[in-house]
Structure formats: C-alpha cells, structure tokens
CSV table of N, CA and C in Angstrom, one decimal:
chain,number,residue,atom,x,y,z
G,7,MET,N,91.1,105.5,122.9
G,7,MET,CA,92.4,105.3,122.0
G,7,MET,C,92.1,105.6,120.4
G,8,SER,N,92.8,106.4,120.0
G,8,SER,CA,92.7,106.8,118.6
G,8,SER,C,92.9,105.5,117.7
G,9,ASP,N,92.4,105.7,116.5
G,9,ASP,CA,92.7,104.9,115.5
G,9,ASP,C,94.1,104.4,115.2
G,10,SER,N,95.0,105.5,115.1
G,10,SER,CA,96.2,105.5,115.0
G,10,SER,C,97.2,104.8,116.1
G,11,ASP,N,96.5,104.8,117.2
G,11,ASP,CA,97.1,104.0,118.5
G,11,ASP,C,96.7,102.5,118.5
G,12,LYS,N,95.7,101.9,117.8
G,12,LYS,CA,95.5,100.8,117.8
G,12,LYS,C,96.5,99.7,117.0
G,13,PRO,N,96.6,98.5,117.9
G,13,PRO,CA,97.4,97.5,116.9
G,13,PRO,C,97.0,97.3,115.6
G,14,ALA,N,97.9,97.0,114.8
G,14,ALA,CA,97.6,96.8,113.3
G,14,ALA,C,96.7,95.6,113.1
G,15,GLY,N,96.6,94.5,113.9
G,15,GLY,CA,95.8,93.6,113.8
G,15,GLY,C,94.2,93.9,114.1
G,16,GLN,N,94.1,94.5,115.1
G,16,GLN,CA,93.0,95.2,115.7
G,16,GLN,C,92.2,96.1,114.6
G,17,LYS,N,93.0,97.0,114.0
G,17,LYS,CA,92.6,97.8,112.6
G,17,LYS,C,92.0,96.9,111.6
G,18,PHE,N,93.0,95.9,111.5
G,18,PHE,CA,92.6,95.0,110.2
G,18,PHE,C,91.2,94.3,110.4
G,19,ASN,N,91.1,93.8,111.7
G,19,ASN,CA,90.0,93.0,112.1
G,19,ASN,C,88.7,94.0,112.1
G,20,GLN,N,88.7,95.3,112.4
G,20,GLN,CA,87.8,96.2,112.1
G,20,GLN,C,87.4,96.6,110.7
G,21,ALA,N,88.4,96.6,110.0
G,21,ALA,CA,88.3,96.8,108.4
G,21,ALA,C,87.5,95.8,107.8
G,22,LEU,N,87.9,94.3,108.2
G,22,LEU,CA,86.9,93.2,107.8
G,22,LEU,C,85.6,93.3,108.0
G,23,LYS,N,85.3,93.9,109.3
G,23,LYS,CA,84.0,94.1,109.6
G,23,LYS,C,83.1,95.1,108.7
G,24,ILE,N,83.9,96.2,108.4
G,24,ILE,CA,83.4,97.2,107.6
G,24,ILE,C,83.0,96.7,106.3
G,25,ILE,N,84.0,95.9,105.7
G,25,ILE,CA,83.6,95.5,104.3
G,25,ILE,C,83.0,94.0,104.3
G,26,ASN,N,82.7,93.6,105.5
G,26,ASN,CA,81.7,92.4,105.6
G,26,ASN,C,82.1,91.2,105.3
G,27,ILE,N,83.4,90.8,105.4
G,27,ILE,CA,84.1,89.6,105.3
G,27,ILE,C,84.7,89.0,106.5
G,28,SER,N,84.8,87.8,106.6
G,28,SER,CA,85.5,87.1,107.8
G,28,SER,C,87.1,87.0,107.3
G,29,GLU,N,87.9,86.8,108.3
G,29,GLU,CA,89.3,86.7,108.2
G,29,GLU,C,89.5,85.3,107.4
G,30,GLU,N,88.7,84.4,107.8
G,30,GLU,CA,88.8,83.2,106.8
G,30,GLU,C,88.5,83.4,105.6
G,31,ASP,N,87.5,83.9,105.1
G,31,ASP,CA,87.1,84.2,103.7
G,31,ASP,C,88.0,85.0,103.0
G,32,PHE,N,88.6,86.2,103.9
G,32,PHE,CA,89.7,87.0,103.3
G,32,PHE,C,90.7,86.0,102.8
G,33,MET,N,91.2,85.2,103.8
G,33,MET,CA,92.5,84.4,103.4
G,33,MET,C,92.2,83.4,102.4
G,34,LYS,N,91.0,82.9,102.2
G,34,LYS,CA,90.7,81.9,101.0
G,34,LYS,C,90.7,82.9,99.8
G,35,GLU,N,90.3,84.2,99.9
G,35,GLU,CA,90.3,85.0,98.5
G,35,GLU,C,91.8,85.3,98.2
G,36,VAL,N,92.5,85.5,99.2
G,36,VAL,CA,94.0,85.8,99.0
G,36,VAL,C,94.7,84.6,98.5
G,37,LYS,N,94.4,83.5,98.9
G,37,LYS,CA,95.2,82.3,98.3
G,37,LYS,C,94.5,82.1,97.1
G,38,ALA,N,93.4,82.2,96.7
G,38,ALA,CA,92.9,81.9,95.3
G,38,ALA,C,93.4,82.9,94.5
G,39,ALA,N,93.5,84.2,94.8
G,39,ALA,CA,94.1,85.4,93.9
G,39,ALA,C,95.6,85.1,93.7
G,40,PHE,N,96.4,84.5,94.8
G,40,PHE,CA,97.8,84.2,94.6
G,40,PHE,C,97.8,83.0,93.7
G,41,ALA,N,97.1,82.1,93.9
G,41,ALA,CA,97.2,80.9,92.9
G,41,ALA,C,96.9,81.1,91.5
G,42,ALA,N,96.1,82.1,91.3
G,42,ALA,CA,95.6,82.4,90.0
G,42,ALA,C,96.8,83.4,89.2
G,43,ALA,N,97.4,84.3,90.2
G,43,ALA,CA,98.7,85.0,89.6
G,43,ALA,C,100.0,84.2,89.4
G,44,ASP,N,100.1,83.1,90.3
G,44,ASP,CA,101.3,82.5,90.1
G,44,ASP,C,101.1,81.3,88.9
G,45,THR,N,101.1,82.0,87.7
G,45,THR,CA,100.9,81.1,86.4
G,45,THR,C,101.8,79.9,86.4
G,46,ASP,N,102.8,79.8,86.9
G,46,ASP,CA,104.0,78.9,86.5
G,46,ASP,C,104.0,77.9,87.8
G,47,ASN,N,103.1,78.1,88.6
G,47,ASN,CA,102.9,77.2,90.1
G,47,ASN,C,104.3,77.1,90.6
G,48,SER,N,105.2,78.1,90.7
G,48,SER,CA,106.2,78.1,91.5
G,48,SER,C,106.1,78.4,93.0
G,49,GLY,N,105.1,78.8,93.5
G,49,GLY,CA,104.8,79.1,94.7
G,49,GLY,C,105.3,80.6,95.1
G,50,ALA,N,105.4,81.4,94.1
G,50,ALA,CA,105.9,82.7,94.2
G,50,ALA,C,105.3,83.5,92.9
G,51,ILE,N,105.2,84.8,93.1
G,51,ILE,CA,104.8,85.6,92.0
G,51,ILE,C,106.1,86.6,91.5
G,52,ASP,N,106.5,86.3,90.5
G,52,ASP,CA,107.7,87.1,90.0
G,52,ASP,C,107.3,88.3,89.2
G,53,LYS,N,108.0,89.1,88.7
G,53,LYS,CA,107.7,90.5,88.1
G,53,LYS,C,106.9,90.3,86.9
G,54,LYS,N,107.2,89.2,86.2
G,54,LYS,CA,106.4,88.9,84.8
G,54,LYS,C,104.9,88.5,85.1
G,55,GLU,N,104.5,87.7,86.2
G,55,GLU,CA,103.4,87.5,86.8
G,55,GLU,C,102.8,88.7,87.5
G,56,LEU,N,103.6,89.5,88.1
G,56,LEU,CA,102.8,90.8,88.8
G,56,LEU,C,102.5,91.9,87.6
G,57,THR,N,103.2,91.9,86.6
G,57,THR,CA,102.9,92.7,85.6
G,57,THR,C,101.3,92.9,85.1
G,58,PRO,N,100.6,91.9,84.8
G,58,PRO,CA,99.1,91.9,84.4
G,58,PRO,C,98.3,92.5,85.6
G,59,ILE,N,98.5,92.0,86.9
G,59,ILE,CA,97.9,92.7,88.0
G,59,ILE,C,98.1,94.1,88.1
G,60,VAL,N,99.2,94.7,88.0
G,60,VAL,CA,99.6,96.2,88.1
G,60,VAL,C,98.8,96.8,86.8
G,61,THR,N,99.0,96.2,85.7
G,61,THR,CA,98.4,96.7,84.6
G,61,THR,C,96.8,96.9,84.8
G,62,ARG,N,96.1,95.9,85.2
G,62,ARG,CA,94.9,96.0,85.5
G,62,ARG,C,94.3,97.1,86.5
G,63,VAL,N,95.2,97.2,87.4
G,63,VAL,CA,94.9,98.5,88.3
G,63,VAL,C,95.1,99.8,87.9
G,64,MET,N,96.2,99.9,87.1
G,64,MET,CA,96.4,101.3,86.4
G,64,MET,C,95.3,101.5,85.4
G,65,THR,N,94.8,100.3,84.7
G,65,THR,CA,93.9,100.7,83.7
G,65,THR,C,92.5,101.1,84.5
G,66,ALA,N,92.2,100.5,85.5
G,66,ALA,CA,91.0,100.9,86.5
G,66,ALA,C,91.1,102.2,86.8
G,67,MET,N,92.4,102.6,87.3
G,67,MET,CA,92.6,104.0,87.5
G,67,MET,C,92.6,105.0,86.5
G,68,HIS,N,93.0,104.7,85.5
G,68,HIS,CA,93.0,105.6,84.2
G,68,HIS,C,91.5,105.7,83.7
G,69,ASP,N,90.8,104.6,83.9
G,69,ASP,CA,89.3,104.7,83.7
G,69,ASP,C,88.6,105.7,84.4
G,70,MET,N,89.2,106.1,85.8
G,70,MET,CA,88.6,107.0,86.7
G,70,MET,C,89.1,108.3,86.5
G,71,GLY,N,90.0,108.5,85.6
G,71,GLY,CA,90.6,109.8,85.4
G,71,GLY,C,92.1,109.9,85.7
G,72,GLU,N,92.6,109.1,86.1
G,72,GLU,CA,94.1,109.2,86.5
G,72,GLU,C,94.9,109.1,85.2
G,73,LYS,N,95.9,110.1,85.1
G,73,LYS,CA,96.8,110.0,84.0
G,73,LYS,C,98.2,109.5,84.5
G,74,PHE,N,98.7,108.8,83.6
G,74,PHE,CA,100.1,108.2,83.8
G,74,PHE,C,101.1,108.6,82.8
G,75,SER,N,102.3,108.9,83.2
G,75,SER,CA,103.4,108.9,82.1
G,75,SER,C,103.8,107.6,81.7
G,76,GLU,N,104.6,107.6,80.6
G,76,GLU,CA,105.1,106.5,79.9
G,76,GLU,C,105.9,105.9,81.0
G,77,THR,N,106.9,106.7,81.7
G,77,THR,CA,107.7,106.3,82.8
G,77,THR,C,107.1,105.6,83.9
G,78,GLU,N,106.0,106.3,84.3
G,78,GLU,CA,105.1,105.8,85.4
G,78,GLU,C,104.6,104.5,85.2
G,79,ARG,N,104.1,104.2,83.9
G,79,ARG,CA,103.7,102.9,83.4
G,79,ARG,C,104.8,101.9,83.4
G,80,THR,N,106.0,102.2,82.9
G,80,THR,CA,107.0,101.2,82.8
G,80,THR,C,107.6,101.0,84.2
G,81,ASP,N,107.6,101.8,85.1
G,81,ASP,CA,108.2,101.7,86.3
G,81,ASP,C,107.4,101.1,87.4
G,82,ALA,N,106.1,101.0,87.2
G,82,ALA,CA,104.9,100.8,88.4
G,82,ALA,C,105.4,99.2,88.7
G,83,VAL,N,105.6,98.4,88.0
G,83,VAL,CA,105.8,97.0,88.3
G,83,VAL,C,106.9,97.0,89.4
G,84,ASP,N,108.1,97.6,88.9
G,84,ASP,CA,109.3,97.4,89.7
G,84,ASP,C,109.1,98.3,91.1
G,85,GLU,N,108.2,99.4,91.1
G,85,GLU,CA,107.8,100.1,92.2
G,85,GLU,C,107.1,99.1,93.1
G,86,VAL,N,106.0,98.5,92.5
G,86,VAL,CA,105.2,97.6,93.4
G,86,VAL,C,105.9,96.7,94.1
G,87,MET,N,106.9,95.9,93.4
G,87,MET,CA,107.7,94.8,93.8
G,87,MET,C,108.5,95.4,95.0
G,88,LYS,N,109.0,96.3,94.9
G,88,LYS,CA,109.8,96.9,96.0
G,88,LYS,C,109.1,97.4,97.3
G,89,LEU,N,107.9,97.6,97.1
G,89,LEU,CA,107.1,98.1,98.2
G,89,LEU,C,106.7,96.7,99.0
G,90,ILE,N,106.3,95.5,98.1
G,90,ILE,CA,105.9,94.6,98.9
G,90,ILE,C,106.7,93.4,99.1
G,91,ASP,N,107.9,93.4,98.4
G,91,ASP,CA,108.6,92.2,98.6
G,91,ASP,C,109.4,92.4,99.6
G,92,ALA,N,108.8,92.1,100.9
G,92,ALA,CA,109.6,92.3,102.2
G,92,ALA,C,111.1,91.7,102.3
G,93,ASN,N,111.2,90.5,101.8
G,93,ASN,CA,112.5,89.9,101.8
G,93,ASN,C,113.5,90.0,100.8
G,94,HIS,N,113.0,90.8,100.0
G,94,HIS,CA,113.9,91.4,98.7
G,94,HIS,C,114.5,90.3,97.9
G,95,ASP,N,113.8,89.4,97.8
G,95,ASP,CA,114.3,88.2,97.0
G,95,ASP,C,113.7,88.3,95.3
G,96,GLY,N,112.9,89.2,95.0
G,96,GLY,CA,112.6,89.4,93.6
G,96,GLY,C,111.3,88.7,93.4
G,97,THR,N,110.7,88.2,94.4
G,97,THR,CA,109.4,87.5,94.2
G,97,THR,C,108.4,87.8,95.4
G,98,LEU,N,107.2,87.5,95.2
G,98,LEU,CA,106.3,87.6,96.2
G,98,LEU,C,106.0,86.4,96.6
G,99,ASP,N,106.1,85.9,98.0
G,99,ASP,CA,105.4,84.6,98.5
G,99,ASP,C,103.9,84.9,99.1
G,100,VAL,N,103.3,83.9,99.3
G,100,VAL,CA,101.8,84.1,99.8
G,100,VAL,C,101.7,85.2,100.9
G,101,LYS,N,102.7,85.3,102.0
G,101,LYS,CA,102.7,86.1,102.9
G,101,LYS,C,102.8,87.5,102.6
G,102,GLU,N,103.8,87.7,101.8
G,102,GLU,CA,103.9,89.0,101.2
G,102,GLU,C,102.8,89.7,100.5
G,103,PHE,N,102.2,88.6,99.6
G,103,PHE,CA,100.8,88.9,98.8
G,103,PHE,C,99.9,89.5,99.8
G,104,ALA,N,99.7,88.4,101.0
G,104,ALA,CA,98.6,88.7,101.9
G,104,ALA,C,98.8,89.9,102.4
G,105,ASP,N,99.9,90.3,103.1
G,105,ASP,CA,100.2,91.6,103.6
G,105,ASP,C,99.9,92.8,102.8
G,106,ALA,N,100.1,92.7,101.4
G,106,ALA,CA,99.7,93.7,100.7
G,106,ALA,C,98.1,93.9,100.5
G,107,MET,N,97.6,92.7,100.4
G,107,MET,CA,96.0,92.7,100.3
G,107,MET,C,95.5,93.2,101.6
G,108,LYS,N,96.1,93.0,102.8
G,108,LYS,CA,95.6,93.5,104.0
G,108,LYS,C,95.7,95.1,103.9
G,109,LEU,N,96.7,95.6,103.4
G,109,LEU,CA,96.9,97.2,103.3
G,109,LEU,C,95.8,97.6,102.4
G,110,ALA,N,95.6,96.9,101.4
G,110,ALA,CA,94.6,97.3,100.5
G,110,ALA,C,93.0,97.4,101.3
G,111,VAL,N,92.8,96.4,101.9
G,111,VAL,CA,91.5,96.3,102.8
G,111,VAL,C,91.4,97.3,103.7
G,112,LEU,N,92.7,97.8,104.4
G,112,LEU,CA,92.5,98.8,105.3
G,112,LEU,C,92.2,100.2,104.6
G,113,ALA,N,92.8,100.2,103.5
G,113,ALA,CA,92.7,101.6,102.7
G,113,ALA,C,91.2,101.5,102.1
G,114,ILE,N,90.5,100.5,101.7
G,114,ILE,CA,89.2,100.6,101.3
G,114,ILE,C,88.2,100.7,102.5
G,115,ALA,N,88.4,100.0,103.4
G,115,ALA,CA,87.5,100.2,104.7
G,115,ALA,C,87.6,101.7,105.2
G,116,SER,N,88.9,102.2,105.2
G,116,SER,CA,88.9,103.6,105.6
G,116,SER,C,88.1,104.5,104.7
G,117,ALA,N,88.2,104.4,103.4
G,117,ALA,CA,87.4,105.1,102.6
G,117,ALA,C,85.9,104.8,102.8
G,118,MET,N,85.5,103.6,103.0
G,118,MET,CA,83.9,103.3,103.1
G,118,MET,C,83.7,103.9,104.4
G,119,ALA,N,84.3,104.0,105.6
G,119,ALA,CA,84.0,104.5,106.9
G,119,ALA,C,83.8,105.9,106.7
G,120,LYS,N,84.7,106.5,105.9
G,120,LYS,CA,84.4,108.1,105.7
G,120,LYS,C,83.2,108.5,105.0
G,121,ALA,N,82.9,107.6,104.1
G,121,ALA,CA,81.6,107.9,103.2
G,121,ALA,C,80.4,107.8,104.0
G,122,ILE,N,80.4,107.0,105.1
G,122,ILE,CA,79.2,106.8,106.0
G,122,ILE,C,78.7,108.2,106.7
C-alpha cells in the first residue's frame, strides 16, 4: 500500500512516531497552544487572535530567506482562516485548530523522513 493509499489516521499515527510524540501528548500541546492563542477565553480563535501566530510563522519564514509582498503579508491571516475554518463561522474552534496542527505534523514528519 503506497503512502497516499493509507487512511489519514494511519498516516498521522506514523507521523507522530517519526517526530517522537504520543497522540495524547500532541493533543495536550494543541490544547495548550489553543488556550494561549484564545486570549479572550471565548473558546474560539478569531482573526485578531490568529494574527500574531501567522505573523510569527511569516517572520520565521522570512528569517529563512522567504520574501513576502505587502499584499501577501496583509492577506495571510484571511487566507489561513479560509483554509482552516471548516465551518466558515469566522473563528477557529479547538477541533479546527487541531486539524490544522495535524496537517503541520504530517508535513514536518514527511520532511524528516525524506532527510533520513
């Protein structure tokens, strides 16, 4: 069975093994990160709360040599929200946030596996 034929859950479990973290610890980290981002304690991350996260990611990418236009910088938060706001309510709940973090884990594990 090729990697693309594996169910998403199986791929995620393999990714967790590659980055050496249990699913329980992953979820603890996701919930802690979500709580830190949810600065108004509403139970959701809105665009204002998402902005510092996207800014930090873009800063890290810039530090690695990535160049962003002013339009890309200003549109980034809206684009990220569109990508991960599954129910299109303008906020991220903990499940939507966790799903986005799972995609990040899959990408990181894939890069790590290729480097081996």
